[in-house]
Tab-separated table of C-alpha atoms in Angstrom:
chain	number	residue	atom	x	y	z
I	1	UNK	CA	5.645	21.732	11.683
I	2	UNK	CA	7.582	18.624	12.715
I	3	UNK	CA	4.928	15.898	12.569
I	4	UNK	CA	1.508	14.935	11.439
I	5	UNK	CA	0.601	14.754	15.134
I	6	UNK	CA	1.356	18.337	15.459
I	7	UNK	CA	-0.845	19.313	12.612
I	8	UNK	CA	-3.621	17.182	14.017
I	9	UNK	CA	-3.343	18.996	17.409
I	10	UNK	CA	-3.836	22.279	15.710
I	11	UNK	CA	-6.897	21.090	13.703
I	12	UNK	CA	-8.336	19.879	17.114
I	13	UNK	CA	-7.698	23.402	18.605
I	14	UNK	CA	-8.926	25.465	15.699
I	15	UNK	CA	-11.857	23.325	14.436
I	16	UNK	CA	-12.630	20.986	17.284
I	17	UNK	CA	-16.141	19.893	16.184
I	18	UNK	CA	-15.139	19.318	12.565
I	19	UNK	CA	-15.799	15.647	11.510
I	20	UNK	CA	-12.498	13.711	10.894
I	21	UNK	CA	-13.844	10.154	10.508
I	22	UNK	CA	-17.098	8.471	9.745
I	23	UNK	CA	-17.324	4.794	10.493
I	24	UNK	CA	-20.522	2.779	10.497
I	25	UNK	CA	-22.854	4.862	12.815
I	26	UNK	CA	-19.980	6.815	14.383
I	27	UNK	CA	-18.932	10.398	13.674
I	28	UNK	CA	-15.608	11.357	15.328
I	29	UNK	CA	-14.539	14.969	15.409
I	30	UNK	CA	-10.952	16.263	15.357
I	31	UNK	CA	-11.049	17.105	18.950
I	32	UNK	CA	-12.476	13.772	19.892
I	33	UNK	CA	-9.830	11.974	17.773
I	34	UNK	CA	-6.894	13.902	19.462
I	35	UNK	CA	-8.321	13.309	22.944
I	36	UNK	CA	-8.667	9.533	22.339
I	37	UNK	CA	-5.103	9.478	21.031
I	38	UNK	CA	-3.880	11.419	24.051
I	39	UNK	CA	-5.657	8.942	26.410
I	40	UNK	CA	-4.089	5.941	24.659
I	41	UNK	CA	-0.664	7.620	24.746
I	42	UNK	CA	-1.019	8.299	28.502
I	43	UNK	CA	-2.069	4.703	29.046
I	44	UNK	CA	0.910	3.331	27.257
I	45	UNK	CA	3.231	5.545	29.319
I	46	UNK	CA	1.564	4.593	32.517
I	47	UNK	CA	1.945	0.925	31.699
I	48	UNK	CA	5.614	1.364	30.924
I	49	UNK	CA	6.248	2.180	27.398
I	50	UNK	CA	9.798	3.626	26.804
I	51	UNK	CA	10.749	5.981	23.981
I	52	UNK	CA	11.511	3.974	20.890
I	53	UNK	CA	9.536	0.889	22.057
I	54	UNK	CA	7.890	-0.882	19.169
I	55	UNK	CA	4.048	-1.262	19.221
I	56	UNK	CA	2.412	-3.473	16.676
I	57	UNK	CA	-0.941	-2.751	15.029
I	58	UNK	CA	-2.275	-6.149	13.864
I	59	UNK	CA	-5.797	-4.734	13.275
I	60	UNK	CA	-8.460	-4.162	10.646
I	61	UNK	CA	-9.564	-0.716	9.739
I	62	UNK	CA	-11.459	1.008	12.597
I	63	UNK	CA	-11.416	4.211	14.614
I	64	UNK	CA	-9.364	2.219	17.219
I	65	UNK	CA	-6.671	1.645	14.624
I	66	UNK	CA	-6.488	5.401	13.942
I	67	UNK	CA	-6.429	6.519	17.658
I	68	UNK	CA	-3.861	3.889	18.621
I	69	UNK	CA	-1.682	4.683	15.618
I	70	UNK	CA	-1.578	8.362	16.566
I	71	UNK	CA	-1.334	7.661	20.305
I	72	UNK	CA	1.732	5.334	19.899
I	73	UNK	CA	3.620	8.175	18.160
I	74	UNK	CA	2.464	10.695	20.741
I	75	UNK	CA	3.793	8.535	23.422
I	76	UNK	CA	7.208	8.184	21.777
I	77	UNK	CA	6.758	4.626	20.456
I	78	UNK	CA	7.389	3.282	16.958
I	79	UNK	CA	4.447	1.787	15.167
I	80	UNK	CA	4.889	-1.596	13.543
I	81	UNK	CA	2.347	-2.211	10.759
I	82	UNK	CA	1.249	-5.844	10.453
I	83	UNK	CA	-0.841	-7.216	7.582
I	84	UNK	CA	-4.023	-8.823	9.106
I	85	UNK	CA	-3.690	-11.758	6.638
I	86	UNK	CA	-0.378	-12.836	8.124
I	87	UNK	CA	-0.200	-16.009	10.208
I	88	UNK	CA	2.423	-17.936	12.158
I	89	UNK	CA	5.527	-17.704	9.905
I	90	UNK	CA	5.063	-14.035	8.911
I	91	UNK	CA	3.945	-13.031	12.389
I	92	UNK	CA	6.892	-14.660	14.141
I	93	UNK	CA	9.361	-13.086	11.823
I	94	UNK	CA	7.951	-9.439	12.130
I	95	UNK	CA	7.367	-9.556	15.895
I	96	UNK	CA	10.694	-10.981	16.512
I	97	UNK	CA	12.702	-8.928	14.006
I	98	UNK	CA	11.090	-5.611	15.383
I	99	UNK	CA	11.355	-6.621	18.907
I	100	UNK	CA	7.653	-5.736	19.469
I	101	UNK	CA	6.820	-4.939	23.038
I	102	UNK	CA	3.104	-4.199	22.840
I	103	UNK	CA	0.460	-5.293	20.268
I	104	UNK	CA	-2.978	-3.899	19.583
I	105	UNK	CA	-5.056	-6.623	17.921
I	106	UNK	CA	-8.307	-8.441	17.653
I	107	UNK	CA	-9.333	-11.492	19.638
I	108	UNK	CA	-8.540	-13.670	16.638
I	109	UNK	CA	-5.165	-11.918	16.286
I	110	UNK	CA	-4.433	-12.501	19.952
I	111	UNK	CA	-5.155	-16.179	19.457
I	112	UNK	CA	-2.722	-16.284	16.550
I	113	UNK	CA	0.023	-14.526	18.568
I	114	UNK	CA	-0.402	-16.708	21.607
I	115	UNK	CA	0.607	-19.745	19.632
I	116	UNK	CA	4.075	-18.275	19.084
I	117	UNK	CA	7.192	-17.793	21.207
I	118	UNK	CA	7.682	-14.001	21.473
I	119	UNK	CA	9.839	-13.243	24.435
I	120	UNK	CA	9.812	-9.403	23.804
I	121	UNK	CA	6.036	-9.171	23.672
I	122	UNK	CA	4.915	-7.853	27.148
I	123	UNK	CA	1.264	-7.013	26.499
I	124	UNK	CA	-1.697	-7.746	24.066
I	125	UNK	CA	-4.397	-5.149	23.926
I	126	UNK	CA	-7.542	-6.712	22.498
I	127	UNK	CA	-9.431	-4.051	20.496
I	128	UNK	CA	-12.517	-5.429	18.849
I	129	UNK	CA	-14.805	-6.509	21.609
I	130	UNK	CA	-14.963	-4.851	25.101
I	131	UNK	CA	-16.680	-7.975	26.459
I	132	UNK	CA	-14.244	-10.555	25.327
I	133	UNK	CA	-12.755	-12.752	27.987
I	134	UNK	CA	-8.970	-12.317	28.018
I	135	UNK	CA	-7.554	-15.746	27.544
I	136	UNK	CA	-5.102	-17.447	29.805
I	137	UNK	CA	-1.720	-17.003	28.084
I	138	UNK	CA	1.987	-16.466	28.887
I	139	UNK	CA	1.449	-13.026	27.330
I	140	UNK	CA	-0.632	-10.556	29.520
I	141	UNK	CA	-3.863	-9.543	27.768
I	142	UNK	CA	-6.201	-6.664	28.435
I	143	UNK	CA	-9.136	-5.381	26.420
I	144	UNK	CA	-8.734	-2.052	24.901
I	145	UNK	CA	-11.522	-0.530	27.048
I	146	UNK	CA	-10.025	-1.846	30.244
I	147	UNK	CA	-6.555	-0.806	29.321
I	148	UNK	CA	-7.459	2.774	28.633
I	149	UNK	CA	-9.902	3.132	31.336
I	150	UNK	CA	-7.516	1.995	34.115
I	151	UNK	CA	-4.127	3.415	32.908
I	152	UNK	CA	-5.386	6.710	31.584
I	153	UNK	CA	-6.877	7.412	35.046
I	154	UNK	CA	-3.480	7.330	36.705
I	155	UNK	CA	-1.517	10.493	37.237
I	156	UNK	CA	-1.164	11.980	33.728
I	157	UNK	CA	2.384	11.941	32.436
I	158	UNK	CA	3.658	14.691	30.221
I	159	UNK	CA	3.330	14.249	26.471
I	160	UNK	CA	5.626	15.793	23.974
I	161	UNK	CA	4.926	16.244	20.220
I	162	UNK	CA	7.292	14.123	18.152
I	163	UNK	CA	10.430	15.762	16.712
I	164	UNK	CA	10.900	15.752	12.946
I	165	UNK	CA	13.786	13.228	13.077
I	166	UNK	CA	11.927	10.910	15.471
I	167	UNK	CA	11.275	7.433	13.988
I	168	UNK	CA	7.517	7.065	13.327
I	169	UNK	CA	6.854	3.629	12.099
I	170	UNK	CA	8.323	0.378	10.790
I	171	UNK	CA	6.586	-0.793	7.622
I	172	UNK	CA	7.686	-4.254	6.480
I	173	UNK	CA	8.275	-4.870	2.694
I	174	UNK	CA	6.030	-7.501	1.191
I	175	UNK	CA	8.757	-10.114	1.178
I	176	UNK	CA	8.460	-11.179	-2.470
I	177	UNK	CA	12.038	-12.241	-2.292
I	178	UNK	CA	13.241	-13.681	0.936
I	179	UNK	CA	12.246	-12.462	4.390
I	180	UNK	CA	10.440	-9.138	4.686
I	181	UNK	CA	12.564	-6.144	5.912
I	182	UNK	CA	11.388	-3.317	8.062
I	183	UNK	CA	11.598	0.106	6.530
I	184	UNK	CA	12.120	2.740	9.153
I	185	UNK	CA	10.266	5.973	8.340
I	186	UNK	CA	10.648	9.214	10.360
I	187	UNK	CA	8.175	11.874	11.063
I	188	UNK	CA	9.978	14.119	8.565
I	189	UNK	CA	9.570	11.513	5.785
I	190	UNK	CA	5.779	11.249	6.471
I	191	UNK	CA	5.223	14.996	6.705
I	192	UNK	CA	7.351	15.821	3.631
I	193	UNK	CA	5.570	13.265	1.480
I	194	UNK	CA	2.001	14.267	2.451
I	195	UNK	CA	2.742	17.977	2.086
I	196	UNK	CA	3.805	17.611	-1.487
I	197	UNK	CA	1.138	14.970	-2.406
I	198	UNK	CA	-1.764	17.036	-1.079
I	199	UNK	CA	-0.555	20.153	-2.886
I	200	UNK	CA	-0.192	18.163	-6.158
I	201	UNK	CA	-3.777	16.674	-5.846
I	202	UNK	CA	-5.379	19.893	-4.683
I	203	UNK	CA	-6.528	18.241	-1.454
I	204	UNK	CA	-8.311	20.608	0.876
I	205	UNK	CA	-10.492	20.601	4.065
I	206	UNK	CA	-13.546	20.485	1.913
I	207	UNK	CA	-12.716	17.053	0.610
I	208	UNK	CA	-14.214	13.755	1.893
I	209	UNK	CA	-12.403	10.474	1.124
I	210	UNK	CA	-14.068	7.077	0.798
I	211	UNK	CA	-11.268	4.944	2.379
I	212	UNK	CA	-11.573	1.136	2.014
I	213	UNK	CA	-7.884	0.420	1.590
I	214	UNK	CA	-6.241	-1.350	4.592
I	215	UNK	CA	-4.551	1.009	6.966
I	216	UNK	CA	-1.642	-1.452	7.601
I	217	UNK	CA	-0.519	-0.550	4.125
I	218	UNK	CA	1.130	2.696	2.969
I	219	UNK	CA	-1.615	3.433	0.329
I	220	UNK	CA	-4.359	3.480	2.900
I	221	UNK	CA	-2.371	4.958	5.878
I	222	UNK	CA	0.226	7.200	4.552
I	223	UNK	CA	-1.827	8.512	1.613
I	224	UNK	CA	-5.461	8.115	2.616
I	225	UNK	CA	-5.435	8.796	6.334
I	226	UNK	CA	-2.383	11.103	6.384
I	227	UNK	CA	-3.831	13.270	3.684
I	228	UNK	CA	-7.243	13.459	5.338
I	229	UNK	CA	-5.692	14.493	8.749
I	230	UNK	CA	-2.965	16.835	7.243
I	231	UNK	CA	-5.595	18.834	5.316
I	232	UNK	CA	-8.299	18.870	8.000
I	233	UNK	CA	-10.571	17.002	5.588
I	234	UNK	CA	-12.816	13.953	6.460
I	235	UNK	CA	-12.872	10.260	5.590
I	236	UNK	CA	-15.556	7.645	5.410
I	237	UNK	CA	-13.778	4.547	6.673
I	238	UNK	CA	-14.814	1.009	5.672
I	239	UNK	CA	-13.365	-2.148	7.285
I	240	UNK	CA	-12.650	-3.504	3.791
I	241	UNK	CA	-13.511	-3.152	0.239
I	242	UNK	CA	-16.899	-4.721	-0.713
I	243	UNK	CA	-17.950	-3.517	-4.150
I	244	UNK	CA	-21.761	-3.279	-3.470
I	245	UNK	CA	-21.059	-1.455	-0.214
I	246	UNK	CA	-18.629	1.013	-1.765
I	247	UNK	CA	-21.074	1.763	-4.666
I	248	UNK	CA	-23.878	2.281	-2.148
I	249	UNK	CA	-21.743	4.756	-0.114
I	250	UNK	CA	-20.778	6.650	-3.180
I	251	UNK	CA	-24.389	6.910	-4.151
I	252	UNK	CA	-25.671	7.923	-0.733
I	253	UNK	CA	-23.043	10.458	0.276
I	254	UNK	CA	-22.868	13.361	-2.114
I	255	UNK	CA	-20.140	15.007	-0.035
I	256	UNK	CA	-17.585	12.240	-1.017
I	257	UNK	CA	-15.032	13.758	-3.431
I	258	UNK	CA	-12.169	11.275	-3.309
I	259	UNK	CA	-11.710	7.543	-3.881
I	260	UNK	CA	-8.332	5.694	-3.677
I	261	UNK	CA	-8.082	2.027	-4.804
I	262	UNK	CA	-6.021	-0.635	-6.370
I	263	UNK	CA	-6.643	-1.972	-9.887
I	264	UNK	CA	-8.517	-5.006	-8.482
I	265	UNK	CA	-10.901	-2.704	-6.677
I	266	UNK	CA	-11.685	-0.755	-9.848
I	267	UNK	CA	-12.267	-3.903	-11.800
I	268	UNK	CA	-14.710	-5.171	-9.203
I	269	UNK	CA	-16.401	-1.684	-8.998
I	270	UNK	CA	-16.840	-1.724	-12.861
I	271	UNK	CA	-18.479	-5.210	-12.635
I	272	UNK	CA	-20.874	-3.910	-9.988
I	273	UNK	CA	-21.768	-1.004	-12.089
I	274	UNK	CA	-22.616	-3.204	-14.947
I	275	UNK	CA	-24.436	-5.625	-12.719
I	276	UNK	CA	-26.699	-2.902	-11.192
I	277	UNK	CA	-26.922	-0.952	-14.405
I	278	UNK	CA	-26.343	2.284	-12.587
I	279	UNK	CA	-24.059	5.294	-13.261
I	280	UNK	CA	-21.084	5.982	-11.049
I	281	UNK	CA	-21.380	9.224	-9.069
I	282	UNK	CA	-18.926	11.945	-10.256
I	283	UNK	CA	-16.108	12.542	-7.815
I	284	UNK	CA	-13.238	15.165	-7.917
I	285	UNK	CA	-10.618	12.523	-8.072
I	286	UNK	CA	-10.144	8.743	-8.444
I	287	UNK	CA	-6.620	7.519	-7.695
I	288	UNK	CA	-5.024	4.085	-8.407
I	289	UNK	CA	-1.720	2.601	-7.124
I	290	UNK	CA	-0.002	-0.338	-5.370
I	291	UNK	CA	-0.169	-2.454	-8.569
I	292	UNK	CA	-0.014	-1.663	-12.203
I	293	UNK	CA	-3.222	-0.180	-13.799
I	294	UNK	CA	-3.606	-1.722	-17.241
I	295	UNK	CA	-4.417	0.583	-20.145
I	296	UNK	CA	-7.511	-1.665	-20.787
I	297	UNK	CA	-8.845	-1.043	-17.235
I	298	UNK	CA	-7.998	2.616	-17.419
I	299	UNK	CA	-9.998	2.935	-20.704
I	300	UNK	CA	-12.880	0.813	-19.511
I	301	UNK	CA	-13.220	2.882	-16.451
I	302	UNK	CA	-13.298	6.109	-18.434
I	303	UNK	CA	-15.724	4.747	-20.938
I	304	UNK	CA	-18.159	3.632	-18.247
I	305	UNK	CA	-17.873	6.507	-15.841
I	306	UNK	CA	-16.671	9.422	-17.939
I	307	UNK	CA	-13.816	9.850	-15.483
I	308	UNK	CA	-10.039	9.393	-15.776
I	309	UNK	CA	-8.234	7.614	-13.001
I	310	UNK	CA	-5.101	9.249	-11.764
I	311	UNK	CA	-2.320	6.589	-11.490
I	312	UNK	CA	0.662	7.169	-9.100
I	313	UNK	CA	3.608	5.197	-7.986
I	314	UNK	CA	4.979	4.534	-4.465
I	315	UNK	CA	6.534	1.934	-2.309
I	316	UNK	CA	7.082	1.001	1.298
I	317	UNK	CA	10.512	2.642	1.684
I	318	UNK	CA	9.562	5.905	-0.029
I	319	UNK	CA	5.805	6.316	0.350
I	320	UNK	CA	4.853	8.212	-2.842
I	321	UNK	CA	7.328	8.775	-5.607
I	322	UNK	CA	5.383	9.813	-8.824
I	323	UNK	CA	2.080	10.956	-10.044
I	324	UNK	CA	0.097	11.676	-13.117
I	325	UNK	CA	-0.800	15.371	-13.198
I	326	UNK	CA	-4.073	16.587	-11.562
I	327	UNK	CA	-4.352	19.101	-14.336
I	328	UNK	CA	-2.984	17.890	-17.707
I	329	UNK	CA	-2.811	14.476	-19.418
I	330	UNK	CA	-3.394	11.459	-17.288
I	331	UNK	CA	-1.560	9.072	-19.583
I	332	UNK	CA	-2.738	5.461	-19.528
I	333	UNK	CA	-0.021	2.932	-18.587
I	334	UNK	CA	2.241	5.564	-17.026
I	335	UNK	CA	2.821	6.717	-13.454
I	336	UNK	CA	3.536	10.424	-14.376
I	337	UNK	CA	6.534	12.348	-13.009
I	338	UNK	CA	8.125	12.856	-9.607
I	339	UNK	CA	6.230	14.953	-7.059
I	340	UNK	CA	7.538	18.403	-6.578
I	341	UNK	CA	10.655	18.345	-4.376
I	342	UNK	CA	11.455	14.776	-5.320
I	343	UNK	CA	13.707	13.379	-7.977
I	344	UNK	CA	13.946	10.260	-10.233
I	345	UNK	CA	16.374	8.886	-12.713
I	346	UNK	CA	16.758	5.650	-14.943
I	347	UNK	CA	19.994	3.819	-14.667
I	348	UNK	CA	21.483	0.696	-16.357
I	349	UNK	CA	20.814	-2.289	-14.172
I	350	UNK	CA	24.378	-3.639	-14.521
I	351	UNK	CA	26.679	-0.586	-14.929
I	352	UNK	CA	24.456	1.857	-12.969
I	353	UNK	CA	25.185	4.535	-15.761
I	354	UNK	CA	22.418	7.058	-16.452
I	355	UNK	CA	20.145	6.170	-19.346
I	356	UNK	CA	18.453	8.571	-21.815
I	357	UNK	CA	14.812	8.814	-22.424
I	358	UNK	CA	13.230	5.744	-24.067
I	359	UNK	CA	15.706	3.165	-22.585
I	360	UNK	CA	14.610	0.692	-19.887
I	361	UNK	CA	16.569	0.548	-16.713
I	362	UNK	CA	16.183	0.568	-12.939
I	363	UNK	CA	14.315	3.572	-11.347
I	364	UNK	CA	16.225	5.436	-8.560
I	365	UNK	CA	14.630	8.091	-6.458
I	366	UNK	CA	15.955	10.772	-4.027
I	367	UNK	CA	14.270	13.326	-1.705
I	368	UNK	CA	12.949	13.979	1.789
I	369	UNK	CA	10.379	11.207	1.501
I	370	UNK	CA	12.916	8.382	1.313
I	371	UNK	CA	13.367	6.236	4.348
I	372	UNK	CA	16.518	6.134	6.513
I	373	UNK	CA	17.154	2.445	6.270
I	374	UNK	CA	16.051	-1.075	7.076
I	375	UNK	CA	15.605	-2.016	10.716
I	376	UNK	CA	18.710	-3.755	12.051
I	377	UNK	CA	19.906	-4.422	8.551
I	378	UNK	CA	22.951	-2.118	7.765
I	379	UNK	CA	23.948	-4.460	4.965
I	380	UNK	CA	20.642	-4.243	3.171
I	381	UNK	CA	20.448	-0.510	3.736
I	382	UNK	CA	23.943	-0.089	2.113
I	383	UNK	CA	22.986	-2.233	-0.758
I	384	UNK	CA	19.771	-0.257	-1.415
I	385	UNK	CA	21.491	3.105	-1.958
I	386	UNK	CA	23.849	4.144	-4.752
I	387	UNK	CA	27.152	5.722	-3.946
I	388	UNK	CA	25.698	9.265	-4.506
I	389	UNK	CA	22.690	8.692	-2.302
I	390	UNK	CA	19.921	7.558	-4.676
I	391	UNK	CA	17.527	4.780	-3.469
I	392	UNK	CA	17.457	1.751	-5.891
I	393	UNK	CA	13.754	1.006	-6.186
I	394	UNK	CA	14.280	-2.413	-7.823
I	395	UNK	CA	11.553	-1.384	-10.378
I	396	UNK	CA	12.297	-1.279	-14.042
I	397	UNK	CA	10.963	1.470	-16.239
I	398	UNK	CA	11.621	4.100	-18.856
I	399	UNK	CA	10.991	7.823	-19.210
I	400	UNK	CA	9.341	9.443	-22.221
I	401	UNK	CA	10.838	12.633	-23.860
I	402	UNK	CA	8.224	14.697	-22.111
I	403	UNK	CA	8.894	13.242	-18.611
I	404	UNK	CA	6.183	10.527	-18.138
I	405	UNK	CA	7.607	7.368	-16.465
I	406	UNK	CA	6.345	3.933	-17.294
I	407	UNK	CA	6.917	0.909	-15.000
I	408	UNK	CA	7.781	-2.317	-16.888
I	409	UNK	CA	8.391	-4.665	-13.994
I	410	UNK	CA	10.742	-5.625	-11.227
I	411	UNK	CA	14.445	-5.915	-11.859
I	412	UNK	CA	14.530	-9.332	-10.297
I	413	UNK	CA	11.597	-10.376	-12.574
I	414	UNK	CA	13.548	-9.573	-15.772
I	415	UNK	CA	13.541	-12.705	-17.961
I	416	UNK	CA	16.786	-13.352	-19.869
I	417	UNK	CA	16.078	-16.110	-22.547
I	418	UNK	CA	18.651	-16.967	-25.084
I	419	UNK	CA	20.571	-13.755	-24.220
I	420	UNK	CA	17.425	-11.584	-24.849
I	421	UNK	CA	15.964	-9.320	-22.196
I	422	UNK	CA	12.190	-9.846	-21.837
I	423	UNK	CA	10.047	-7.629	-19.675
I	424	UNK	CA	6.975	-9.548	-18.287
I	425	UNK	CA	4.810	-6.506	-18.204
I	426	UNK	CA	5.030	-6.172	-21.961
I	427	UNK	CA	3.871	-9.852	-22.509
I	428	UNK	CA	1.147	-9.366	-19.927
I	429	UNK	CA	-0.274	-6.327	-21.609
I	430	UNK	CA	-0.586	-8.127	-24.935
I	431	UNK	CA	-2.214	-11.193	-23.379
I	432	UNK	CA	-4.666	-8.893	-21.454
I	433	UNK	CA	-5.996	-7.823	-24.862
I	434	UNK	CA	-7.201	-11.267	-25.641
I	435	UNK	CA	-10.920	-11.457	-25.201
I	436	UNK	CA	-10.760	-14.834	-23.384
I	437	UNK	CA	-8.130	-13.727	-20.741
I	438	UNK	CA	-9.432	-12.244	-17.437
I	439	UNK	CA	-6.029	-12.132	-15.714
I	440	UNK	CA	-2.542	-12.956	-16.600
I	441	UNK	CA	0.901	-13.046	-14.950
I	442	UNK	CA	4.152	-13.733	-16.889
I	443	UNK	CA	7.353	-15.014	-15.334
I	444	UNK	CA	10.574	-16.747	-16.189
I	445	UNK	CA	11.256	-20.311	-15.183
I	446	UNK	CA	14.555	-22.172	-15.586
I	447	UNK	CA	15.374	-23.662	-18.914
I	448	UNK	CA	18.455	-25.780	-19.589
I	449	UNK	CA	18.812	-24.473	-23.220
I	450	UNK	CA	17.670	-20.920	-23.075
I	451	UNK	CA	18.554	-20.053	-19.462
I	452	UNK	CA	14.891	-19.088	-18.769
I	453	UNK	CA	11.638	-19.765	-20.558
I	454	UNK	CA	8.607	-17.429	-20.584
I	455	UNK	CA	5.670	-18.885	-18.929
I	456	UNK	CA	2.223	-17.293	-18.694
I	457	UNK	CA	-0.301	-18.113	-16.001
I	458	UNK	CA	-3.724	-17.276	-17.307
I	459	UNK	CA	-7.221	-16.966	-15.565
I	460	UNK	CA	-9.758	-17.288	-18.360
I	461	UNK	CA	-12.753	-15.110	-18.720
I	462	UNK	CA	-15.988	-16.702	-17.197
I	463	UNK	CA	-17.382	-19.092	-19.718
I	464	UNK	CA	-14.291	-19.003	-21.909
I	465	UNK	CA	-11.955	-21.984	-22.602
I	466	UNK	CA	-8.937	-20.546	-24.490
I	467	UNK	CA	-6.400	-22.737	-26.063
I	468	UNK	CA	-2.768	-22.363	-25.096
I	469	UNK	CA	-1.428	-22.546	-28.681
I	470	UNK	CA	-3.990	-19.825	-29.577
I	471	UNK	CA	-2.627	-17.489	-26.890
I	472	UNK	CA	0.991	-18.217	-27.956
I	473	UNK	CA	0.102	-17.370	-31.445
I	474	UNK	CA	-1.717	-14.223	-30.408
I	475	UNK	CA	1.565	-13.080	-28.770
I	476	UNK	CA	3.687	-14.163	-31.762
I	477	UNK	CA	1.654	-11.835	-34.040
I	478	UNK	CA	2.237	-8.906	-31.744
I	479	UNK	CA	5.664	-9.364	-30.228
I	480	UNK	CA	9.097	-10.622	-31.293
I	481	UNK	CA	9.131	-14.300	-31.441
I	482	UNK	CA	11.513	-14.818	-28.447
I	483	UNK	CA	8.988	-12.968	-26.187
I	484	UNK	CA	6.114	-15.321	-26.780
I	485	UNK	CA	5.309	-17.688	-23.892
I	486	UNK	CA	6.789	-21.204	-24.274
I	487	UNK	CA	4.075	-22.440	-21.968
I	488	UNK	CA	0.672	-21.322	-20.888
I	489	UNK	CA	-0.791	-22.585	-17.620
I	490	UNK	CA	-4.479	-22.058	-16.876
I	491	UNK	CA	-5.502	-21.311	-13.227
I	492	UNK	CA	-8.676	-20.387	-11.350
I	493	UNK	CA	-6.975	-17.513	-9.533
I	494	UNK	CA	-3.609	-15.849	-9.216
I	495	UNK	CA	-1.998	-15.503	-5.779
I	496	UNK	CA	-2.214	-11.835	-4.600
I	497	UNK	CA	-1.349	-10.006	-1.545
I	498	UNK	CA	-3.893	-7.770	0.387
I	499	UNK	CA	-3.432	-4.962	-2.077
I	500	UNK	CA	-4.100	-7.097	-5.093
I	501	UNK	CA	-0.517	-7.360	-6.288
I	502	UNK	CA	0.274	-10.704	-7.894
I	503	UNK	CA	2.866	-12.623	-5.658
I	504	UNK	CA	5.049	-14.139	-8.408
I	505	UNK	CA	7.226	-16.037	-6.000
I	506	UNK	CA	4.235	-17.931	-4.853
I	507	UNK	CA	3.009	-18.374	-8.357
I	508	UNK	CA	6.274	-19.845	-9.490
I	509	UNK	CA	6.203	-22.372	-6.714
I	510	UNK	CA	2.743	-23.632	-7.591
I	511	UNK	CA	3.201	-24.008	-11.341
I	512	UNK	CA	3.764	-27.556	-12.540
I	513	UNK	CA	6.721	-26.439	-14.631
I	514	UNK	CA	8.818	-25.050	-11.667
């Protein structure tokens, strides 16, 4: 097998009536999914798509997202994933950087894009409303229904299944430092990663996934959707995560066996369970990723549900790197060990020397899942890899004697105060134990005497009014004195991206001390 598309085509031949997707009142079989993807691929080719053209998906979760995602690759195009929360600055950068020629989006997305100067963009395909009036714009617009109806009816053009080395998609990094870069992933990367992942998690065609993660992100797309289609399983797709709706779906569909989420989702699901005073249905597997799962949340979920979340570790450039074991100890606060066929190591941030177990350094990974490089950024690509071919993740962590890895933060977030190294995660974990703290993020801000000072941004628990000196003293009792926050700032919310990860570059800009 060379691609996920090839696997999907076999499922469509061998089990055509088998459900692939459930969405609202729709049930879409494997045969229907492949036929829809073929029609969209034919339409793109008839309109003029060339091999290697970039096609953006600026779209919420829907069956249209899935069929266009597959159809773009079947037609020989490269998918460009675009976060639906992005607006003018981010959109202009990604569309221009990738040289996007086609974009599938909503009416609202089309409105945003029409305000920009995008000379490469030749066509907007509006997916969410077949009756929408295509607006007057320098960029041609067609509704999805009109586009497929007209162009797929033209003389069919030959379709070829993608080769293993064919570029599949451009996934842009979150851009926490500087402009986002496009990570180019091949069909081989996608297939290698989902093959080892589904084996490790015992994923079969009997599973049904409740999928509420955004498909524009690696977690929802390259884990949730890819795993479903690779194994011939099914997925119940939601537009977005809404805790009461998710809980209702879990309670009403006894065939659901899998749920994947980010820590924020699990925290909200726990609150909903407590509010409704109902038990959580037992599933085969709960998985968490995309942001650190605190030991407190891990324990609270187990206490309330009787089930242990499996935490894993991945990133845009590599998809999934590590996992806690399906069978064996799922150790709170860790991300387990590398998937089979993949490697990881810890190196000194400055010397790049290999470090022994127990010492904190930068995590490097290697394997068939690692991307080929950044789009049009040979300089950034060269910088991202070691001389012997390991990818530098930029994440700090350490490995236990028995092989479990723990993430302690980002290398760029390391705080050096008075010559001491301070890892924000360590301080965050302590402050999270305080009963008056709901959320916390720790970062370093410039200090003329110490180089950097430790600052904690705290969201108090509802109804609580903690005192800054009390929280500083709480840390001082539990950590070395140099690690305690110099300042505590109270906020109503922390800035987060679509997957719930705290955006510390935005947080630093809004703090009064910065």
